Tab-separated table of C-alpha atoms and ligand atoms in Angstrom:
chain	number	residue	atom	x	y	z
A	241	MET	CA	78.637	9.141	49.928
A	242	LYS	CA	75.452	8.127	51.553
A	243	ASN	CA	73.840	10.731	49.795
A	244	LYS	CA	75.333	9.926	46.539
A	245	ASN	CA	73.933	6.460	46.754
A	246	LEU	CA	70.437	7.683	47.611
A	247	VAL	CA	70.460	9.680	44.523
A	248	LEU	CA	71.461	6.922	42.527
A	249	ILE	CA	68.775	4.377	44.008
A	250	THR	CA	66.093	6.898	43.464
A	251	LEU	CA	67.140	7.452	39.826
A	252	LEU	CA	67.213	3.696	39.294
A	253	VAL	CA	63.737	3.201	40.840
A	254	LEU	CA	62.480	6.024	38.804
A	255	THR	CA	63.972	4.696	35.516
A	256	MET	CA	62.392	1.284	36.272
A	257	LEU	CA	59.214	2.748	37.048
A	258	THR	CA	58.840	4.866	33.950
A	259	GLY	CA	60.056	1.745	31.950
A	260	SER	CA	57.331	-0.448	33.329
A	261	LEU	CA	54.745	2.350	33.054
A	262	LEU	CA	55.718	2.680	29.258
A	263	ALA	CA	55.945	-1.010	28.564
A	264	GLY	CA	52.603	-1.223	30.062
A	265	CYS	CA	51.194	1.531	27.951
A	266	GLY	CA	52.866	0.076	24.804
A	267	LYS	CA	50.547	-2.928	25.204
A	268	GLY	CA	47.605	-0.909	25.574
A	269	ALA	CA	46.811	-1.572	29.059
A	270	ASP	CA	47.996	-1.006	32.769
A	271	SER	CA	47.652	-3.873	34.831
A	272	ASN	CA	44.027	-3.622	35.271
A	273	SER	CA	42.618	-2.106	32.025
A	274	ILE	CA	42.474	-2.557	28.454
A	275	LYS	CA	42.364	0.429	26.053
A	276	ILE	CA	40.029	0.233	22.991
A	277	GLY	CA	39.788	3.325	20.634
A	278	LEU	CA	36.138	4.671	19.877
A	279	LEU	CA	36.504	6.661	16.651
A	280	ASN	CA	33.530	8.152	15.534
A	281	GLU	CA	31.931	11.345	13.882
A	282	MET	CA	31.001	12.965	17.112
A	283	THR	CA	30.756	16.403	15.397
A	284	GLY	CA	30.147	17.847	12.092
A	285	GLY	CA	27.632	17.013	9.406
A	286	ASN	CA	27.223	13.300	10.482
A	287	ALA	CA	27.079	13.611	14.308
A	288	THR	CA	23.945	11.733	14.892
A	289	PHE	CA	25.535	8.655	13.297
A	290	GLY	CA	28.776	8.905	15.219
A	291	THR	CA	27.069	9.526	18.631
A	292	SER	CA	24.967	6.581	18.241
A	293	ALA	CA	27.701	4.422	17.344
A	294	ALA	CA	29.911	5.540	20.498
A	295	ASN	CA	26.678	5.110	22.614
A	296	GLY	CA	26.174	1.498	21.442
A	297	ALA	CA	29.904	0.706	22.045
A	298	LYS	CA	29.705	2.297	25.243
A	299	MET	CA	26.849	0.482	26.375
A	300	ALA	CA	28.612	-3.146	25.385
A	301	PHE	CA	31.722	-2.090	27.401
A	302	LYS	CA	29.462	-1.283	30.583
A	303	GLU	CA	27.790	-4.596	30.180
A	304	ILE	CA	31.180	-6.435	29.655
A	305	ASN	CA	33.061	-4.790	32.647
A	306	ALA	CA	30.110	-5.519	34.826
A	307	LYS	CA	30.534	-8.903	34.171
A	308	GLY	CA	34.256	-8.782	35.001
A	309	GLY	CA	35.919	-7.450	31.768
A	310	VAL	CA	37.874	-9.341	29.137
A	311	LEU	CA	40.974	-11.355	30.014
A	312	GLY	CA	40.374	-10.239	33.839
A	313	LYS	CA	40.862	-6.699	32.953
A	314	GLN	CA	38.343	-3.613	32.486
A	315	ILE	CA	37.874	-2.098	29.150
A	316	LEU	CA	38.784	1.413	29.053
A	317	ALA	CA	37.139	3.342	25.945
A	318	VAL	CA	39.529	6.091	24.378
A	319	ILE	CA	36.905	8.349	22.505
A	320	ALA	CA	38.234	10.091	19.543
A	321	ASP	CA	36.481	12.575	17.171
A	322	ASN	CA	36.933	12.816	13.348
A	323	LYS	CA	34.595	15.568	13.119
A	324	SER	CA	32.975	13.893	10.163
A	325	GLU	CA	35.885	14.444	7.892
A	326	PRO	CA	38.254	12.164	6.177
A	327	SER	CA	41.727	14.045	7.238
A	328	GLU	CA	40.537	14.154	10.705
A	329	SER	CA	39.963	10.536	10.655
A	330	ALA	CA	43.305	9.728	9.844
A	331	ASN	CA	44.655	12.097	12.386
A	332	ALA	CA	42.422	10.431	15.041
A	333	MET	CA	43.419	6.953	14.109
A	334	THR	CA	47.166	8.150	14.479
A	335	LYS	CA	46.592	9.541	17.857
A	336	LEU	CA	44.762	6.405	19.195
A	337	ALA	CA	47.425	4.055	17.641
A	338	THR	CA	50.597	6.061	18.581
A	339	GLN	CA	49.812	8.141	21.624
A	340	ASP	CA	46.957	6.374	23.361
A	341	ASN	CA	48.137	3.177	22.485
A	342	VAL	CA	45.187	1.267	22.051
A	343	VAL	CA	45.082	-2.375	21.284
A	344	ALA	CA	42.097	-2.195	18.773
A	345	VAL	CA	39.881	0.507	17.296
A	346	THR	CA	36.050	0.373	16.344
A	347	GLY	CA	33.976	3.115	15.064
A	348	VAL	CA	33.493	5.115	11.977
A	349	PHE	CA	30.290	4.773	9.663
A	350	ALA	CA	30.947	6.867	6.853
A	351	SER	CA	32.957	5.217	4.240
A	352	SER	CA	35.100	8.156	2.998
A	353	ASN	CA	36.230	8.552	6.655
A	354	ALA	CA	36.793	4.815	7.182
A	355	ILE	CA	39.064	4.569	3.938
A	356	ALA	CA	41.137	7.392	5.238
A	357	ALA	CA	41.361	5.724	8.839
A	358	SER	CA	42.188	2.579	7.408
A	359	SER	CA	45.355	3.681	5.762
A	360	VAL	CA	46.813	4.651	9.310
A	361	ALA	CA	45.400	1.387	10.728
A	362	GLU	CA	47.310	-0.455	8.050
A	363	ALA	CA	50.445	1.506	8.646
A	364	THR	CA	50.326	1.100	12.522
A	365	LYS	CA	49.081	-2.538	12.524
A	366	THR	CA	46.049	-1.600	14.617
A	367	PRO	CA	43.067	-3.846	14.211
A	368	PHE	CA	40.291	-1.642	13.166
A	369	LEU	CA	36.566	-2.899	13.166
A	370	ALA	CA	34.475	-0.438	11.057
A	371	VAL	CA	30.896	0.016	12.102
A	372	GLY	CA	28.698	1.077	9.395
A	373	ALA	CA	30.953	1.801	6.317
A	374	THR	CA	29.657	-0.176	3.507
A	375	ASN	CA	31.905	0.989	0.458
A	376	PRO	CA	34.011	-1.960	-0.693
A	377	LYS	CA	37.124	0.257	-0.799
A	378	VAL	CA	37.058	0.327	2.956
A	379	THR	CA	38.285	-3.186	3.427
A	380	VAL	CA	39.927	-3.911	-0.005
A	381	ASP	CA	42.777	-1.378	-1.384
A	382	GLU	CA	41.432	0.267	-4.472
A	383	LYS	CA	44.705	0.187	-6.377
A	384	THR	CA	46.190	-3.107	-5.511
A	385	LYS	CA	42.732	-5.033	-5.070
A	386	LYS	CA	44.307	-6.826	-1.663
A	387	VAL	CA	42.421	-7.194	1.197
A	388	LYS	CA	43.440	-4.813	3.822
A	389	ASP	CA	45.355	-6.807	6.815
A	390	TYR	CA	44.123	-5.049	9.861
A	391	THR	CA	40.709	-3.488	8.392
A	392	PHE	CA	37.426	-5.305	9.035
A	393	ARG	CA	33.740	-4.204	9.123
A	394	VAL	CA	30.699	-5.493	10.854
A	395	CYS	CA	28.293	-4.714	8.208
A	396	PHE	CA	27.155	-5.894	4.632
A	397	ILE	CA	28.597	-3.969	1.681
A	398	ASP	CA	27.202	-1.597	-1.056
A	399	PRO	CA	27.140	-4.049	-4.098
A	400	PHE	CA	24.548	-6.038	-1.930
A	401	GLN	CA	22.594	-2.971	-0.603
A	402	GLY	CA	22.380	-1.475	-4.203
A	403	THR	CA	20.897	-4.724	-5.385
A	404	VAL	CA	18.637	-4.807	-2.515
A	405	GLY	CA	17.429	-1.393	-3.579
A	406	ALA	CA	17.104	-2.163	-7.269
A	407	ASN	CA	15.157	-5.281	-6.772
A	408	PHE	CA	12.662	-3.385	-4.350
A	409	VAL	CA	11.878	-0.851	-6.919
A	410	LEU	CA	11.602	-3.436	-9.851
A	411	ASN	CA	9.907	-6.437	-8.294
A	412	THR	CA	7.834	-4.683	-5.185
A	413	LEU	CA	6.914	-0.960	-6.602
A	414	LYS	CA	7.257	-2.586	-10.134
A	415	LEU	CA	8.688	0.521	-11.262
A	416	LYS	CA	11.307	0.802	-14.395
A	417	LYS	CA	12.309	4.181	-15.068
A	418	ALA	CA	14.416	5.804	-12.558
A	419	ALA	CA	16.646	8.998	-11.705
A	420	ILE	CA	19.338	9.017	-9.599
A	421	MET	CA	20.693	11.956	-7.473
A	422	VAL	CA	24.405	11.181	-6.218
A	423	ASP	CA	26.357	13.097	-3.461
A	424	ASN	CA	29.832	13.480	-5.392
A	425	SER	CA	31.526	14.252	-2.219
A	426	SER	CA	30.989	10.744	-0.551
A	427	ASP	CA	32.695	7.504	-1.890
A	428	TYR	CA	29.637	5.872	-0.164
A	429	SER	CA	26.971	7.811	-2.218
A	430	LYS	CA	28.919	7.290	-5.454
A	431	GLY	CA	29.460	3.581	-4.829
A	432	LEU	CA	26.018	2.968	-3.967
A	433	ALA	CA	24.522	4.706	-6.904
A	434	ALA	CA	26.755	2.766	-9.392
A	435	PHE	CA	25.776	-0.582	-7.599
A	436	PHE	CA	22.187	0.196	-7.747
A	437	LYS	CA	22.253	1.386	-11.502
A	438	GLU	CA	24.148	-1.998	-12.474
A	439	SER	CA	21.346	-4.117	-10.848
A	440	PHE	CA	18.518	-2.021	-12.081
A	441	THR	CA	19.494	-2.110	-15.596
A	442	LYS	CA	20.572	-5.754	-15.509
A	443	GLY	CA	16.804	-6.275	-14.106
A	444	GLY	CA	15.403	-4.420	-17.143
A	445	GLY	CA	15.014	-0.818	-15.752
A	446	SER	CA	16.578	2.392	-17.167
A	447	ILE	CA	18.243	5.182	-15.790
A	448	LEU	CA	16.615	8.648	-17.309
A	449	SER	CA	19.162	10.632	-15.729
A	450	GLU	CA	22.082	11.072	-13.126
A	451	GLU	CA	22.479	14.236	-11.300
A	452	ALA	CA	25.235	15.084	-8.787
A	453	TYR	CA	25.196	17.287	-5.536
A	454	LEU	CA	27.347	18.171	-2.842
A	455	GLN	CA	27.285	17.682	0.958
A	456	LYS	CA	26.241	21.004	2.564
A	457	ASP	CA	24.362	22.076	-0.500
A	458	GLN	CA	21.256	23.540	0.667
A	459	ASP	CA	19.150	24.278	-2.549
A	460	PHE	CA	18.609	21.495	-5.048
A	461	LYS	CA	15.581	23.028	-7.043
A	462	ALA	CA	17.709	23.537	-10.161
A	463	VAL	CA	18.474	19.850	-10.275
A	464	LEU	CA	14.929	18.857	-9.351
A	465	THR	CA	13.294	21.049	-11.936
A	466	LYS	CA	15.452	19.146	-14.557
A	467	LEU	CA	14.527	15.416	-12.995
A	468	LYS	CA	10.771	16.770	-12.822
A	469	SER	CA	10.831	17.451	-16.834
A	470	LEU	CA	11.993	14.126	-17.427
A	471	ASN	CA	9.036	12.559	-15.389
A	472	PRO	CA	10.771	9.549	-13.808
A	473	GLU	CA	8.722	6.649	-11.936
A	474	VAL	CA	10.935	6.802	-9.056
A	475	ILE	CA	14.218	8.835	-7.808
A	476	TYR	CA	17.150	7.017	-5.990
A	477	VAL	CA	18.940	9.243	-3.489
A	478	PRO	CA	21.756	7.386	-1.972
A	479	GLY	CA	23.122	10.080	0.354
A	480	TYR	CA	23.152	10.994	3.983
A	481	TYR	CA	19.914	12.512	6.042
A	482	GLU	CA	21.333	16.049	6.068
A	483	GLU	CA	21.069	16.714	2.201
A	484	VAL	CA	18.376	13.927	1.650
A	485	GLY	CA	15.947	15.452	4.017
A	486	LYS	CA	16.180	18.742	2.272
A	487	ILE	CA	16.056	16.862	-1.096
A	488	VAL	CA	12.896	15.440	-0.088
A	489	LYS	CA	11.189	18.471	1.106
A	490	GLN	CA	11.991	20.476	-1.846
A	491	ALA	CA	11.007	17.743	-4.404
A	492	ARG	CA	7.423	17.608	-2.828
A	493	GLU	CA	7.120	21.376	-2.608
A	494	MET	CA	7.703	21.198	-6.374
A	495	GLY	CA	5.145	18.758	-6.925
A	496	ILE	CA	7.256	15.657	-7.450
A	497	VAL	CA	5.048	12.794	-6.026
A	498	ALA	CA	7.301	9.842	-7.288
A	499	PRO	CA	8.451	7.547	-4.702
A	500	ILE	CA	12.244	8.376	-3.369
A	501	ILE	CA	14.422	5.474	-2.220
A	502	GLY	CA	17.458	5.511	-0.524
A	503	GLY	CA	20.315	3.439	1.677
A	504	ASP	CA	21.249	3.353	5.252
A	505	GLY	CA	22.432	6.991	5.147
A	506	TRP	CA	18.938	8.018	5.526
A	507	ASP	CA	18.718	6.511	9.149
A	508	SER	CA	18.467	9.254	11.462
A	509	PRO	CA	15.839	10.948	13.506
A	510	LYS	CA	17.120	14.143	11.843
A	511	LEU	CA	15.801	12.993	8.525
A	512	VAL	CA	11.971	13.619	9.770
A	513	GLU	CA	12.982	17.068	11.268
A	514	LEU	CA	14.533	18.100	7.940
A	515	GLY	CA	12.297	16.520	5.471
A	516	SER	CA	8.908	16.793	7.574
A	517	ALA	CA	6.740	13.749	7.812
A	518	PRO	CA	4.186	14.486	5.005
A	519	ALA	CA	7.071	14.961	2.377
A	520	LEU	CA	8.584	11.631	3.585
A	521	ASN	CA	5.786	9.697	2.907
A	522	ASN	CA	6.083	7.448	-0.056
A	523	THR	CA	9.764	6.910	0.530
A	524	PHE	CA	11.878	3.939	1.229
A	525	PHE	CA	15.280	3.083	1.992
A	526	THR	CA	17.421	-0.321	2.896
A	527	ASN	CA	19.116	-0.397	6.174
A	528	HIS	CA	20.919	-2.785	8.642
A	529	TYR	CA	18.253	-3.119	11.251
A	530	SER	CA	14.786	-2.220	12.371
A	531	VAL	CA	13.552	-1.733	15.851
A	532	ASP	CA	10.640	-4.009	14.819
A	533	ASP	CA	12.996	-6.932	14.636
A	534	ASN	CA	11.175	-9.499	16.956
A	535	SER	CA	13.977	-11.675	17.950
A	536	PRO	CA	14.517	-11.874	21.751
A	537	ALA	CA	18.193	-10.653	21.788
A	538	SER	CA	16.892	-7.711	19.648
A	539	LYS	CA	14.015	-6.975	21.859
A	540	ALA	CA	16.309	-7.099	25.054
A	541	PHE	CA	18.824	-4.775	23.380
A	542	VAL	CA	16.164	-2.259	22.564
A	543	GLU	CA	14.885	-2.085	26.075
A	544	ALA	CA	18.296	-1.945	27.670
A	545	TYR	CA	19.038	0.983	25.283
A	546	LYS	CA	16.039	2.837	25.818
A	547	LYS	CA	16.845	2.653	29.788
A	548	GLU	CA	20.536	3.701	29.251
A	549	TYR	CA	19.710	6.721	26.608
A	550	GLY	CA	15.860	7.487	26.700
A	551	GLN	CA	15.616	6.810	22.873
A	552	ASN	CA	15.199	3.892	20.370
A	553	PRO	CA	18.521	2.597	19.067
A	554	ASP	CA	19.034	3.531	15.167
A	555	ALA	CA	20.886	1.227	12.778
A	556	LEU	CA	24.363	2.684	14.120
A	557	ALA	CA	23.596	2.161	17.787
A	558	VAL	CA	22.984	-1.356	17.100
A	559	LEU	CA	26.160	-1.908	14.809
A	560	GLY	CA	28.295	0.294	17.231
A	561	TYR	CA	27.063	-2.277	20.042
A	562	ASP	CA	27.377	-5.247	17.996
A	563	ALA	CA	31.085	-4.181	16.651
A	564	ALA	CA	32.183	-3.544	20.302
A	565	LYS	CA	31.005	-6.948	21.569
A	566	LEU	CA	32.422	-8.896	18.384
A	567	LEU	CA	35.853	-7.064	19.029
A	568	ILE	CA	36.051	-8.018	22.639
A	569	ASP	CA	35.026	-11.532	21.816
A	570	ALA	CA	37.987	-11.499	19.307
A	571	ILE	CA	40.388	-10.568	22.184
A	572	GLN	CA	39.068	-12.993	24.280
A	573	ARG	CA	39.628	-15.537	21.544
A	574	ALA	CA	43.073	-14.003	20.837
A	575	ASN	CA	43.570	-14.798	24.556
A	576	SER	CA	46.193	-12.043	24.399
A	577	LEU	CA	46.540	-8.119	23.951
A	578	ASP	CA	49.143	-8.582	20.745
A	579	LYS	CA	47.661	-6.765	17.836
A	580	GLY	CA	48.626	-9.271	15.347
A	581	LYS	CA	46.865	-12.052	17.429
A	582	ILE	CA	43.704	-9.830	17.853
A	583	GLN	CA	43.880	-9.435	13.919
A	584	ALA	CA	43.896	-13.422	13.516
A	585	ALA	CA	41.110	-13.641	15.776
A	586	LEU	CA	39.011	-11.169	13.894
A	587	ALA	CA	39.708	-12.712	10.695
A	588	SER	CA	38.563	-16.066	11.758
A	589	THR	CA	35.206	-14.808	13.189
A	590	LYS	CA	32.321	-17.281	12.470
A	591	ALA	CA	28.740	-16.995	13.299
A	592	TYR	CA	29.108	-14.489	16.000
A	593	PRO	CA	25.650	-14.107	17.510
A	594	ALA	CA	25.220	-10.203	16.698
A	595	ILE	CA	22.064	-8.236	17.238
A	596	THR	CA	22.114	-7.504	13.508
A	597	GLY	CA	22.324	-11.075	12.876
A	598	ALA	CA	24.949	-13.925	13.084
A	599	THR	CA	28.178	-12.559	11.826
A	600	THR	CA	30.722	-14.124	10.068
A	601	LEU	CA	33.793	-12.045	8.776
A	602	ASN	CA	34.451	-13.391	5.064
A	603	ALA	CA	37.883	-13.571	3.233
A	604	SER	CA	37.520	-9.859	2.485
A	605	HIS	CA	36.857	-8.882	6.080
A	606	ASP	CA	33.222	-7.690	5.409
A	607	ALA	CA	30.098	-9.084	7.349
A	608	VAL	CA	27.614	-11.036	5.010
A	609	LYS	CA	24.071	-10.344	6.611
A	610	SER	CA	20.648	-9.280	5.633
A	611	ALA	CA	19.284	-5.969	4.793
A	612	VAL	CA	15.710	-4.571	5.854
A	613	ILE	CA	13.825	-2.171	4.039
A	614	ILE	CA	11.921	0.672	5.664
A	615	GLU	CA	9.027	2.620	4.616
A	616	MET	CA	8.578	5.998	5.943
A	617	LYS	CA	4.962	6.695	6.812
A	618	ASP	CA	3.561	10.000	8.759
A	619	GLY	CA	7.301	10.375	10.043
A	620	LYS	CA	7.572	6.891	11.493
A	621	GLN	CA	9.675	3.989	10.208
A	622	ILE	CA	7.797	0.928	9.046
A	623	TYR	CA	9.724	-2.196	8.632
A	624	LYS	CA	8.677	-3.836	5.263
A	625	ALA	CA	10.772	-6.703	4.636
A	626	THR	CA	14.134	-8.546	5.295
A	627	VAL	CA	16.275	-9.407	2.402
A	628	LYS	CA	18.943	-12.304	2.953
A	629	PRO	CA	22.159	-12.132	1.097
B	709	LIG	N1	27.176	3.026	4.906
B	709	LIG	C1	27.171	4.275	5.201
B	709	LIG	C2	28.520	4.744	4.613
B	709	LIG	O1	29.341	3.961	4.211
B	709	LIG	C3	27.127	4.857	6.682
B	709	LIG	C4	25.940	4.582	7.374
B	709	LIG	C5	25.875	3.263	7.947
B	709	LIG	C6	24.974	5.371	7.566
B	709	LIG	C7	24.822	2.930	8.699
B	709	LIG	C8	23.905	5.055	8.523
B	709	LIG	C9	23.773	3.732	8.951
B	709	LIG	O2	28.971	5.911	4.589
């Protein structure tokens, strides 16, 4: 009898224990920590971007934890790698939302990956703050045209970025005849090419030709031979650094001297490695941030980042940091770990003082903020101008 009671009590305690543990996990936390998902391109073709974004976020959490955390709890980052692939992005988001039970997710720079991750964020009602994904379809459903409830981003969008690029070519370089090379495997590249074209032709420019390539292509000589014969004054290549580096190098080898223009997808130390410093002279790209930004907050961030990682932050490191801090600010304002309340707090973000500029999330859950124009000179990024929205 005595033994039987003991067994029963033990069972009861065990059940209670597991129950409370599960309940704790369900809210994305045990009593002392809050779990946040960091979903990034840690491996694969765009690993420098994802690693930067994750590094920025980790530094933000470290700073916040050192000051006591949020809502009295320490932040626990759960890292998930999307391997630079859309299908893996959806898988990683599923794992974070349903197994790790995080309260929110930040990360992802590539639009195609963010679009895939956002479907799962919506289905699982998990607040998702994308870091660098600039295509409009990230936050607005392509079919229904409805703003996705749980998906946000901390960066500007490509209709703006494309216009900034087009105006720079028309008004600063004063060139009117362009050719475009678009990466047909990327939503980002296709979108940015279209937005550039729209603004460029509206402003009086003409597009001589639009050529396509695919991610992982190595040899661009056939396309470049065709472009060379058309003699464009400028070539717009809204792609990612892997292919862009090779395109620029091969173009120069073939004697194409025209300026080559791109977007934020160029911003990687690998660009110079692949493209070579001399070939990259006379190229320019639009971006989110420049280390030459002289604001005190930016200077302090660059110093802190260099101390932590031994290198200058690129745009994704800064955006990753900004996104992580903004997300924690939203959790603080929500004063709750309820995912619906965090969603509402994100949606009402106004003038959050981010390093990349005061950030308000608008009705379509996008950040409206300035772009910078960078010139590549002897392998270095030279800050040219800031363009306000
Ligand atoms: N904007 C790019 C995309 O949507 C990603 C990117 C962001 C690349 C920031 C570099 C810097 O795919």
